[in-house]
Coordinates of C-alpha atoms in Angstrom, one line a residue:
Chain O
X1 CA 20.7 6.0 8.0
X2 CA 21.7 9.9 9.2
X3 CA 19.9 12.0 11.4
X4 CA 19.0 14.9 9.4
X5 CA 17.2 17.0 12.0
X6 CA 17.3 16.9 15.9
X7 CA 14.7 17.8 18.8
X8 CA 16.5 21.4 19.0
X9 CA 16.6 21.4 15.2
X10 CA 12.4 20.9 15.1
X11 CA 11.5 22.9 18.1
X12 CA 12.9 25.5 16.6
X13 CA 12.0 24.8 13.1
X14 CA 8.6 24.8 13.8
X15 CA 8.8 28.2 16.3
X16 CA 9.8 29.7 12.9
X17 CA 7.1 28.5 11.2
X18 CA 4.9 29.6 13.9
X19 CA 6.2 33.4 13.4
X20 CA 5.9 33.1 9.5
X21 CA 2.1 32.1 10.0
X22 CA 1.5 35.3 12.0
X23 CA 3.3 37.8 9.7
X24 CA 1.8 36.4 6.6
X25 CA -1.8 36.4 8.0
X26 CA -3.4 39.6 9.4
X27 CA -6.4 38.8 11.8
X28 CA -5.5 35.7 13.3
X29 CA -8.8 35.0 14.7
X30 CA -9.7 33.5 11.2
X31 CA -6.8 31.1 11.2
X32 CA -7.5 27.3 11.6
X33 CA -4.9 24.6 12.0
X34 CA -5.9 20.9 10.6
X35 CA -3.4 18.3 11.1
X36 CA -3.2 15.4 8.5
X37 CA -3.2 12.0 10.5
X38 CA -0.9 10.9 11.7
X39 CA 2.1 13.0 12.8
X40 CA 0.6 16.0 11.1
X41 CA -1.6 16.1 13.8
X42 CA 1.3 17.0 16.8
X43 CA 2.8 19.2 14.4
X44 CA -0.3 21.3 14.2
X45 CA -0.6 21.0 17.9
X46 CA 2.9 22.2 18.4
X47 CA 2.5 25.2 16.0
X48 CA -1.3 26.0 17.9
X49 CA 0.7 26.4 21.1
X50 CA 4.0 28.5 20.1
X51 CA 1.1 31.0 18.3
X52 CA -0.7 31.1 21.5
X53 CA 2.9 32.2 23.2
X54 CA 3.3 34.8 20.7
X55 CA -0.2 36.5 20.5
X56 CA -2.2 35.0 23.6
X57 CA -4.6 33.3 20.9
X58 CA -6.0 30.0 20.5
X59 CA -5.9 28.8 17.2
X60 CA -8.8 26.4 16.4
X61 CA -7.1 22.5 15.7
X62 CA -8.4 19.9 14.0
X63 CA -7.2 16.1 12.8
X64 CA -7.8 14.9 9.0
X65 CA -7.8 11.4 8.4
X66 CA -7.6 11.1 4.0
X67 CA -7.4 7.4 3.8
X68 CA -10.7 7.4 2.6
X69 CA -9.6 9.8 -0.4
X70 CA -6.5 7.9 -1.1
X71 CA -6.5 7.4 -5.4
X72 CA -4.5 4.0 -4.2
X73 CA -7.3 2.2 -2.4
X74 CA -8.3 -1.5 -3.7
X75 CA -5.8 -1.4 -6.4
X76 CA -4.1 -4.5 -4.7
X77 CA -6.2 -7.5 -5.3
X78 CA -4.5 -8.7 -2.1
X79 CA -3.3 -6.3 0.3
X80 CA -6.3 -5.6 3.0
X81 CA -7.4 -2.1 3.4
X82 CA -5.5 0.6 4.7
X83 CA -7.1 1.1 9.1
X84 CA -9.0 4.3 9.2
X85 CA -9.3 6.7 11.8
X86 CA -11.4 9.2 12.9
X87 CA -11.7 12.5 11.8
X88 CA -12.2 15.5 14.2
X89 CA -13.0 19.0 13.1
X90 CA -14.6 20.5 15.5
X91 CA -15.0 24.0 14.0
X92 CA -16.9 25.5 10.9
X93 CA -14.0 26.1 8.4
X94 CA -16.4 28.4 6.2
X95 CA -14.4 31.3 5.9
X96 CA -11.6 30.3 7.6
X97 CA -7.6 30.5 6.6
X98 CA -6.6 27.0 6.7
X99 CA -3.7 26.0 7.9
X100 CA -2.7 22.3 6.4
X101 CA -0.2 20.8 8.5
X102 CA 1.7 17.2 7.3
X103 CA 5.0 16.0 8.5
X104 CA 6.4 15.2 4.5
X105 CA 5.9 16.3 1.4
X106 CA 6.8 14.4 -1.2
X107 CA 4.5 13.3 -4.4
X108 CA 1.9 15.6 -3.3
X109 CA -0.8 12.9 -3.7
X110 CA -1.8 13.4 0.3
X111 CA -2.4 16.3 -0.6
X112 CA -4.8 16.3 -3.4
X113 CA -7.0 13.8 -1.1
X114 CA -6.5 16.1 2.3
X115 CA -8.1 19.2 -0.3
X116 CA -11.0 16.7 -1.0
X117 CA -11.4 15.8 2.1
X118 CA -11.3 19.1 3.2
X119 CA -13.4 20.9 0.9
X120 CA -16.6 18.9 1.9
X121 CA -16.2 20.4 5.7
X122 CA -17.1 23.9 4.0
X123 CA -15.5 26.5 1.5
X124 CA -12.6 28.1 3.5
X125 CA -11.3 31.5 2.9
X126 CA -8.1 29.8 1.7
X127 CA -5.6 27.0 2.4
X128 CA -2.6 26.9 2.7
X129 CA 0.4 24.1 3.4
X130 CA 2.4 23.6 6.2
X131 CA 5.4 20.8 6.3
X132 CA 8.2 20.4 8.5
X133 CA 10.2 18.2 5.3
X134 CA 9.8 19.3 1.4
X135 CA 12.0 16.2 -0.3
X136 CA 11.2 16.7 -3.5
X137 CA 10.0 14.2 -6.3
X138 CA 6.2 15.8 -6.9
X139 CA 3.8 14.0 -9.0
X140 CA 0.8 16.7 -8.8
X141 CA 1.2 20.4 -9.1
X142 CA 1.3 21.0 -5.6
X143 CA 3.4 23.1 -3.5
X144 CA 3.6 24.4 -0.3
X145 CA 3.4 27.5 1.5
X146 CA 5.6 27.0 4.6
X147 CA 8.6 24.0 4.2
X148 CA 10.8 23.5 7.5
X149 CA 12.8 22.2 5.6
X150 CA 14.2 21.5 2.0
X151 CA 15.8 18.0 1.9
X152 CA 16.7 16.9 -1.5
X153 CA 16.9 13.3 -1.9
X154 CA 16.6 10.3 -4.5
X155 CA 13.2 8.1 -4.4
X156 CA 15.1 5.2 -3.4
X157 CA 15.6 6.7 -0.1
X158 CA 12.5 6.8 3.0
X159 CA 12.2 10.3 5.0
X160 CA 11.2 8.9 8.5
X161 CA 9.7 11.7 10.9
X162 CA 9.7 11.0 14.5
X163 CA 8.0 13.1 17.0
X164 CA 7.8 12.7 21.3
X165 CA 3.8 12.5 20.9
X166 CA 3.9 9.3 18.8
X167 CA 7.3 8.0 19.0
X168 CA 9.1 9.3 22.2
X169 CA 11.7 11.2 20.7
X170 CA 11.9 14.0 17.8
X171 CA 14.0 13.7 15.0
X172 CA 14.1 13.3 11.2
X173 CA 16.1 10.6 9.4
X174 CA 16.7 9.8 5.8
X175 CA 17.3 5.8 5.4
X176 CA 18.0 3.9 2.2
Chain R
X1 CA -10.9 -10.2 6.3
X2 CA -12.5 -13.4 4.2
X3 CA -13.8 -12.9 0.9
X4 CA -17.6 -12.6 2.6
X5 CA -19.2 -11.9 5.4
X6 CA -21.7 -15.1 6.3
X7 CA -21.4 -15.0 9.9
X8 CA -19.3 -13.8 12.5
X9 CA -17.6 -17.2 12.5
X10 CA -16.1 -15.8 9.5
X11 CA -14.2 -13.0 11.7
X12 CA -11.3 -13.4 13.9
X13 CA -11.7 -11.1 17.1
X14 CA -9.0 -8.9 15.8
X15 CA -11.0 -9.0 12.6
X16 CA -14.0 -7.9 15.1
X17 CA -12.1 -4.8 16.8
X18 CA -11.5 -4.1 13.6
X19 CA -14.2 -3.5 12.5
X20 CA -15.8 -1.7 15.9
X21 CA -12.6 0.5 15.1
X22 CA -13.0 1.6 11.7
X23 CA -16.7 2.0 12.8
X24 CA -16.0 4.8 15.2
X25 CA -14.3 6.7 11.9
X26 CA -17.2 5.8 9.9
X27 CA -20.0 7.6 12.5
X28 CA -17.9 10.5 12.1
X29 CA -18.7 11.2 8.4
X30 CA -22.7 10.5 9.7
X31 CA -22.3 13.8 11.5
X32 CA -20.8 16.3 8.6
X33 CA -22.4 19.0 6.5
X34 CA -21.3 16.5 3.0
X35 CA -22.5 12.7 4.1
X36 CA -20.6 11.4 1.5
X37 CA -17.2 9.8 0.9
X38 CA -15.7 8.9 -2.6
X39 CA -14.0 5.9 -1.5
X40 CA -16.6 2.6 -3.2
X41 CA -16.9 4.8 -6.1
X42 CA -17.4 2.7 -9.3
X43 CA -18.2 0.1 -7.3
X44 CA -21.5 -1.6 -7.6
X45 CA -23.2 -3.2 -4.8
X46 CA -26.7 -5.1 -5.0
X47 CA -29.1 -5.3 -2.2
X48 CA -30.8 -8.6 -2.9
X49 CA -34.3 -9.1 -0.1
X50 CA -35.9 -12.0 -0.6
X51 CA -37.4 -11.4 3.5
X52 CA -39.1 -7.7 4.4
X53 CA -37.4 -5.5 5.8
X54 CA -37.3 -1.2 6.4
X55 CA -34.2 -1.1 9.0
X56 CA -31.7 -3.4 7.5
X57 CA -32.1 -2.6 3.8
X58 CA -32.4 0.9 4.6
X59 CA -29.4 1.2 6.8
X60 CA -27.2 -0.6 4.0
X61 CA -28.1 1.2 1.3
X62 CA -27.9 4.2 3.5
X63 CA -24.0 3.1 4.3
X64 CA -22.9 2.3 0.3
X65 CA -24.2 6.0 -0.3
X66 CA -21.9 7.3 1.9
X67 CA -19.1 5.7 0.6
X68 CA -20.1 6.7 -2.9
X69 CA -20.9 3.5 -4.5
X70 CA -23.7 2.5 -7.0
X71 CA -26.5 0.6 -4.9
X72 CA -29.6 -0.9 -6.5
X73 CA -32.3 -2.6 -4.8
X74 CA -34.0 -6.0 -5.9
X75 CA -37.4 -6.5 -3.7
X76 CA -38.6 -10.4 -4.1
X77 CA -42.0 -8.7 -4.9
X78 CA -41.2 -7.1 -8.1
X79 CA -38.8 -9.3 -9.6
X80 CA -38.6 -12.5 -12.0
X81 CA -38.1 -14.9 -8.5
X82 CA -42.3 -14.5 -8.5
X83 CA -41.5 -16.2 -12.5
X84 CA -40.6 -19.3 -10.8
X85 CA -36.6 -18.4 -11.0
X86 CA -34.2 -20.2 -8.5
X87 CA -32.1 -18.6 -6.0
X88 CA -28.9 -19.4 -7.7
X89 CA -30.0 -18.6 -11.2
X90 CA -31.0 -14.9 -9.7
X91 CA -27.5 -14.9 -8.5
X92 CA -25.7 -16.0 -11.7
X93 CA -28.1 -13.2 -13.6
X94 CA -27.1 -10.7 -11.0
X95 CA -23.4 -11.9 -11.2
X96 CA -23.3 -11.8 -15.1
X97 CA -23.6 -7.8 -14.9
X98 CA -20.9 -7.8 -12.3
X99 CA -21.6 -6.3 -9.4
X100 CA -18.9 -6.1 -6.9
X101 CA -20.8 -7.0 -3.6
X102 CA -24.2 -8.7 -3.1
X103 CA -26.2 -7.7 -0.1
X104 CA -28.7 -11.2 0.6
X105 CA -31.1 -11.6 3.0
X106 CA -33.6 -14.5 2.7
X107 CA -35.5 -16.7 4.3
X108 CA -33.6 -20.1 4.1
X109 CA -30.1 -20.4 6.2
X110 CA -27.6 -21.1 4.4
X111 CA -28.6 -18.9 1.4
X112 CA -26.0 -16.8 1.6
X113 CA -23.2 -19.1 1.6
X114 CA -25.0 -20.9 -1.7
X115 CA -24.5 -17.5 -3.4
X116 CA -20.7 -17.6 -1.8
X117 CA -20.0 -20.7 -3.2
X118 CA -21.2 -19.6 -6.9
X119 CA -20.5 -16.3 -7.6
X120 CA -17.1 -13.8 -7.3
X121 CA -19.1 -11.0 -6.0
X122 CA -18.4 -10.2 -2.1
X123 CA -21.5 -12.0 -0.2
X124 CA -22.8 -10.1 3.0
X125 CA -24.9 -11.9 4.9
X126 CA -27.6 -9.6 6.0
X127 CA -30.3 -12.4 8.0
X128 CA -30.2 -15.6 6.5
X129 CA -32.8 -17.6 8.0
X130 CA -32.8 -18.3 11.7
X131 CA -28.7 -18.9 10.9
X132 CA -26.9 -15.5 11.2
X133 CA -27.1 -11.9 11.2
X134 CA -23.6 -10.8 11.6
X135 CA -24.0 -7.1 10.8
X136 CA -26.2 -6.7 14.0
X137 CA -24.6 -8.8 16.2
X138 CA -21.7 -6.0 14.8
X139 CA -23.8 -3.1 15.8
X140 CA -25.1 -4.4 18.9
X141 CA -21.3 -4.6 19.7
X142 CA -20.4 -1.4 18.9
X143 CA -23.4 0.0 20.6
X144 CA -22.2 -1.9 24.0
X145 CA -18.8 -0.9 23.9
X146 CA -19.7 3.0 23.1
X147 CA -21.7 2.4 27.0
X148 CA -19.3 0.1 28.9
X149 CA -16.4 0.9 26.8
X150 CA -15.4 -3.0 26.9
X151 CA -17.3 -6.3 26.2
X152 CA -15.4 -9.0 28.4
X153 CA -16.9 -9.8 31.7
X154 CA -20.0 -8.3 30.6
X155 CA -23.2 -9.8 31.9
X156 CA -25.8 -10.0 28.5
X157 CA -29.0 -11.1 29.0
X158 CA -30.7 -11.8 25.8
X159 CA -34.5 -12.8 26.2
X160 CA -37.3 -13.8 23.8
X161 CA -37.8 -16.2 20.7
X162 CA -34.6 -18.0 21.0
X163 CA -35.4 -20.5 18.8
X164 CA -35.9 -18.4 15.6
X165 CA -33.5 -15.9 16.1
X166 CA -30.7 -14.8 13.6
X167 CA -29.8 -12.1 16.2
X168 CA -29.4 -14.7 18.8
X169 CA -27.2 -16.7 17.1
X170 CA -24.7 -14.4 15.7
X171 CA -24.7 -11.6 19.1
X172 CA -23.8 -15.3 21.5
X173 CA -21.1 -16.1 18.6
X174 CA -19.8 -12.6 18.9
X175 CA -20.0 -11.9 22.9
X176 CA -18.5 -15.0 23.7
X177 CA -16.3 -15.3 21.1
X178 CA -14.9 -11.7 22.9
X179 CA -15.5 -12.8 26.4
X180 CA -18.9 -11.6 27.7
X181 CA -20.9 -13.8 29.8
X182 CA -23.9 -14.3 28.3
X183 CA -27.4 -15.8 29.2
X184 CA -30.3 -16.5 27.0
X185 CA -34.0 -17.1 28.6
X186 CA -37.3 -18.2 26.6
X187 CA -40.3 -20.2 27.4
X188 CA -38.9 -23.5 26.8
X189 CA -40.8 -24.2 23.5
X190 CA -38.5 -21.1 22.2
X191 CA -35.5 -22.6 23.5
X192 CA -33.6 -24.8 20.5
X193 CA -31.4 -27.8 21.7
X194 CA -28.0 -27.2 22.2
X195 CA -28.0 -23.4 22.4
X196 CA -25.7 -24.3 25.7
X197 CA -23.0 -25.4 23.1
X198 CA -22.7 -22.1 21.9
X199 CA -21.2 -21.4 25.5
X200 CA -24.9 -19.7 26.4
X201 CA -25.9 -20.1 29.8
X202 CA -29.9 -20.7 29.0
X203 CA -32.8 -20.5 32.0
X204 CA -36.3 -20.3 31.3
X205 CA -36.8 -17.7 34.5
X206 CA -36.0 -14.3 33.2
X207 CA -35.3 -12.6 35.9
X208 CA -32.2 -15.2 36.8
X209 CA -31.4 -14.1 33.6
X210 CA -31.2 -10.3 33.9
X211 CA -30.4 -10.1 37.3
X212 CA -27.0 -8.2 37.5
X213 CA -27.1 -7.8 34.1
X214 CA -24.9 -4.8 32.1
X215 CA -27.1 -5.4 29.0
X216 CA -30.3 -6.8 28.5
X217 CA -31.0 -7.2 24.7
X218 CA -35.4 -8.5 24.0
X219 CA -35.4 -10.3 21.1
X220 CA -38.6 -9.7 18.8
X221 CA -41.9 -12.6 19.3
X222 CA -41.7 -13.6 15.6
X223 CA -45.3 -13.7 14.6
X224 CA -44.4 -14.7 10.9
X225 CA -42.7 -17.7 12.3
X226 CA -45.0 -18.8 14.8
X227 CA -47.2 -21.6 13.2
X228 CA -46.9 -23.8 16.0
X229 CA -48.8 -22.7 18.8
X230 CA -45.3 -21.8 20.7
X231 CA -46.9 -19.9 23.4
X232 CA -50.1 -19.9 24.6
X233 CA -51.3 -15.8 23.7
X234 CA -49.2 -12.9 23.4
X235 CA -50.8 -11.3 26.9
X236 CA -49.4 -14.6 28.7
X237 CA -45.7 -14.5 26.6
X238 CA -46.0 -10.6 27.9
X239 CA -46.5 -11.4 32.0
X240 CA -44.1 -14.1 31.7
X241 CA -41.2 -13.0 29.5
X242 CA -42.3 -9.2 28.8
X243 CA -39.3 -6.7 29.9
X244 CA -41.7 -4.5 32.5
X245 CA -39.9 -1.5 34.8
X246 CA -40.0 -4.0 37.7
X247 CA -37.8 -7.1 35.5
X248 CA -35.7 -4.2 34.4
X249 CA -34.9 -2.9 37.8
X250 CA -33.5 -6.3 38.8
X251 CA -30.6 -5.9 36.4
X252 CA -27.7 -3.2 37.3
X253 CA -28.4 0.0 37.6
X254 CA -26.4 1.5 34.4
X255 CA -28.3 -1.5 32.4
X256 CA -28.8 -0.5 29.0
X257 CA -32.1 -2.0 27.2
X258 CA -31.3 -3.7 23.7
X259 CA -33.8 -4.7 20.8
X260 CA -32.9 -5.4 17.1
X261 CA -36.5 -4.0 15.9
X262 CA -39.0 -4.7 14.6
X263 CA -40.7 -3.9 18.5
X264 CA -44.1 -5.3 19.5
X265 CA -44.5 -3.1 22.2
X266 CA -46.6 -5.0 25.0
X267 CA -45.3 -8.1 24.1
X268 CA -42.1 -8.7 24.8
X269 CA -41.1 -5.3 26.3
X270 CA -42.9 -2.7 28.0
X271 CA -43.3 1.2 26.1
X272 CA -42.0 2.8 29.5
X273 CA -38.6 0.3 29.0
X274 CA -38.9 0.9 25.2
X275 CA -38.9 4.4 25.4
X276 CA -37.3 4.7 29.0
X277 CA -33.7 6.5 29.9
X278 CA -32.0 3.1 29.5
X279 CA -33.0 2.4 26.2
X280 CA -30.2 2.4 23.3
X281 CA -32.5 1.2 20.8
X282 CA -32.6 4.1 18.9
X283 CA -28.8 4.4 18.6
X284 CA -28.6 1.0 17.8
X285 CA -30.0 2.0 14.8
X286 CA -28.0 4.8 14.1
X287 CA -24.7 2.6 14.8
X288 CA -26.1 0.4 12.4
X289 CA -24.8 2.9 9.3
X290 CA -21.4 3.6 10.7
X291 CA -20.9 -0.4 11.1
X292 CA -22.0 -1.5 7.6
X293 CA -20.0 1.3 6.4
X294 CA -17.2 -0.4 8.5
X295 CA -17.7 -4.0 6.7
X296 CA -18.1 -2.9 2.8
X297 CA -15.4 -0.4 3.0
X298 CA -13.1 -3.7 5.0
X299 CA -14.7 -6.4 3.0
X300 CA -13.6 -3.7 -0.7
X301 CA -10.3 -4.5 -0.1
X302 CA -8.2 -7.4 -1.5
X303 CA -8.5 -10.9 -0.2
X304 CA -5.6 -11.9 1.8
X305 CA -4.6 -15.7 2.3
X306 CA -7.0 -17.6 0.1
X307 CA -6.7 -15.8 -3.5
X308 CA -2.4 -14.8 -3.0
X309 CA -1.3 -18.2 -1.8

């Protein structure tokens, strides 16, 4: 097990990110943040707040839950069902930028059911993907649009994210 | 979760948040643009009413639309049961074009867990009889804790036809079984012998009943059940029993006023309770959808314990 990021290390990961959203995207006022449950969901909270620092703006912030989407439901004759949660979007996202915020990317297949999921809220302007760890190992031609960071690893290993919100403390680790 | 749902003995109280849980996710699709989830897609689900009913069969078919899956309806009036076909051989025809759940209501208790016992589709018990409703009781649940936020130390009053109700059975089962204290009133020809066992408190005055009561919940006079002269005329049941303003005013004052529908209004409750600012009866039909949606989406998954071991 080795600590790959620390509290210092996200904060200001994610205060990068943060700038990066505001350079690439003239008129802010059509941005939208939506966190994918579970830690997305700080994440896109953290990055709402540091653009508010920067420009005095609210960004609008929603929570996607996508375990209804999942392509791996009831394909275990014995394990029970994944717990749901609720879903709150509580803006139009019609012509909005999206902003799709998750924690790690790695097969991509969260992904594919968050656009799903996503798509029946409206027809967005665009979206784009935010993720604080890219480790490699896609399955689906996905890729994302800001990556805090790279972290190549083998599939053996698990990518844990920890953030204050959920877990009491921020860091990243990489266990076997 | 069990292979079926017969009755809410069949649930755990884990098992029960559970379900209230994934519930309050469910409601939340009931309020977008796109109703519609993919998640039961392929899967085939057979809504099999032997017994009438709008509110029920609707709400269920209503639910395995928004979850994408394929619903058809049998009514007992159009179908080969009027030939002189038995309830299991319906079931074994049904089964042999393998459906993956089987929605039954019916008229005999105990139906549902006949078609358990026979066939590999999920059984969901929706009224069998004057056994168990266990999707109500679930809604009725739901509906209380959206209110008081918890169930224990509740006080439920549930008054009406106690002796031929489903509801009854399955929302005592459920309140107690999650620590509400519950009291059921009826004239005492209504009132079936050892309904105390259930750990009911039973009086035949309703006011003891809904005194202090959180919720008061009027069960429906059940005139398709009542060959037997149970009470003596609908205006009498409605002085004695009836919920009027001044019954409901004994109870506390954030009370909120329960029925399952069918109403008769005038006969067991008043149209000023019915449609007064206590009333949840309206969103207990609205919860209705989010729950059912709760159970097929819960009861789609594998079965743990029974089939793995």
């Amino acid at each position: 097990m080795s600590v790959v990021m620390d509290a210092d290390r996200i904060g200001r990961t994610l205060t990068r990110i943060a700038h990066e959203i505001v350079e690439r995207n003239r008129g802010i006022e059509e941005l939208a943040l939506v966190g994918i449950r579970t830690r997305g969901v700080p994440l896109a909270r953290r990055i709402a707040s540091t653009i508010r620092d920067i420009h005095g703006y609210e960004v609008p912030t929603g929570a996607l839950d996508i375990t209804l989407y999942r392509d791996d439901l009831m394909r275990q004759p014995v394990a029970s069902q994944p717990v749901i949660h609720r879903t709150e979007i509580p803006f139009s996202i019609d012509d909005k930028r999206i902003l799709l915020v998750d924690d790690v990317l790695y097969t991509g297949r969260t992904i594919r059911a968050a656009l799903d999921a996503l798509i029946e809220f409206g027809r967005p302007k665009s979206i784009q993907l935010v993720v604080l760890v890219d480790r490699g190992h896609r399955e689906l031609p996905i890729k994302a649009d800001y990556v805090g960071k790279n972290l190549p690893t083998s599939s053996s290993e698990s990518v844990q994210v920890h953030l204050a919100e959920i877990d009491g403390r921020d860091e990243v680790e990489i266990r076997e | 979760m069990k292979k079926d749902l017969l009755g809410i003995d069949d649930l755990t109280s884990d098992e029960i948040y559970l379900v209230l849980e994934t519930a309050e996710a469910m409601r939340e699709i009931g309020q977008r643009p796109i109703k519609k989830v993919p998640t039961l897609r392929g899967k085939t689900v057979v809504n099999l009413f032997y017994e009438p009913s709008t509110r029920t069969r609707t709400s269920f078919e209503i639910a395995e639309k928004r979850l994408s899956a394929d619903t058809l309806n049998i009514a007992v009036a159009s179908s080969s049961v009027l030939k002189g076909e038995t309830l299991a051989d319906t079931a074994l025809n049904i089964e042999a074009m393998a459906p993956d759940m089987i929605v039954i209501r019916h008229a005999s208790s105990g139906a549902c867990h006949l078609l358990a016992r026979i066939c590999r589709s999920r059984i969901i018990n929706a009224g069998d009889g004057m056994h168990e409703h266990p999707t109500q009781a679930l809604l009725d649940a739901f509906t209380i804790r959206q209110h008081k936020t918890r169930i224990e130390g509740l006080k439920v009053a549930i008054v009406g036809d106690l002796l031929h109700s489903r509801v009854l059975r399955s929302n005592a089962l459920l309140l107690t079984k999650l620590g509400a204290e519950v009291w059921a009133s009826g004239p005492p020809t209504l009132v079936p012998r050892g309904l105390d066992l259930l750990g009911v408190r039973v009086t035949t005055s309703i006011d003891e009943a809904v005194a202090g009561a959180d919720v008061v919940m009027m069960l429906r006079i059940q005139q398709e059940r009542m060959q037997g002269g149970f009470v003596p005329s609908l205006r009498e049941y409605f002085n004695v029993f009836g919920l009027t303003v001044e019954r409901a005013r004994l109870a506390r004052p954030d009370v909120i006023i329960m029925h399952p529908g069918p109403m008769n209004r005038g006969v067991e409750i008043a149209s000023e309770v019915a449609d007064g600012p206590y009333s949840v009866i309206l969103e207990q039909v609205a919860n209705g959808v989010a729950v059912r949606m709760a159970v097929l989406y819960l009861l789609a998954g594998g079965v743990q314990h029974e089939e793995a071991a």
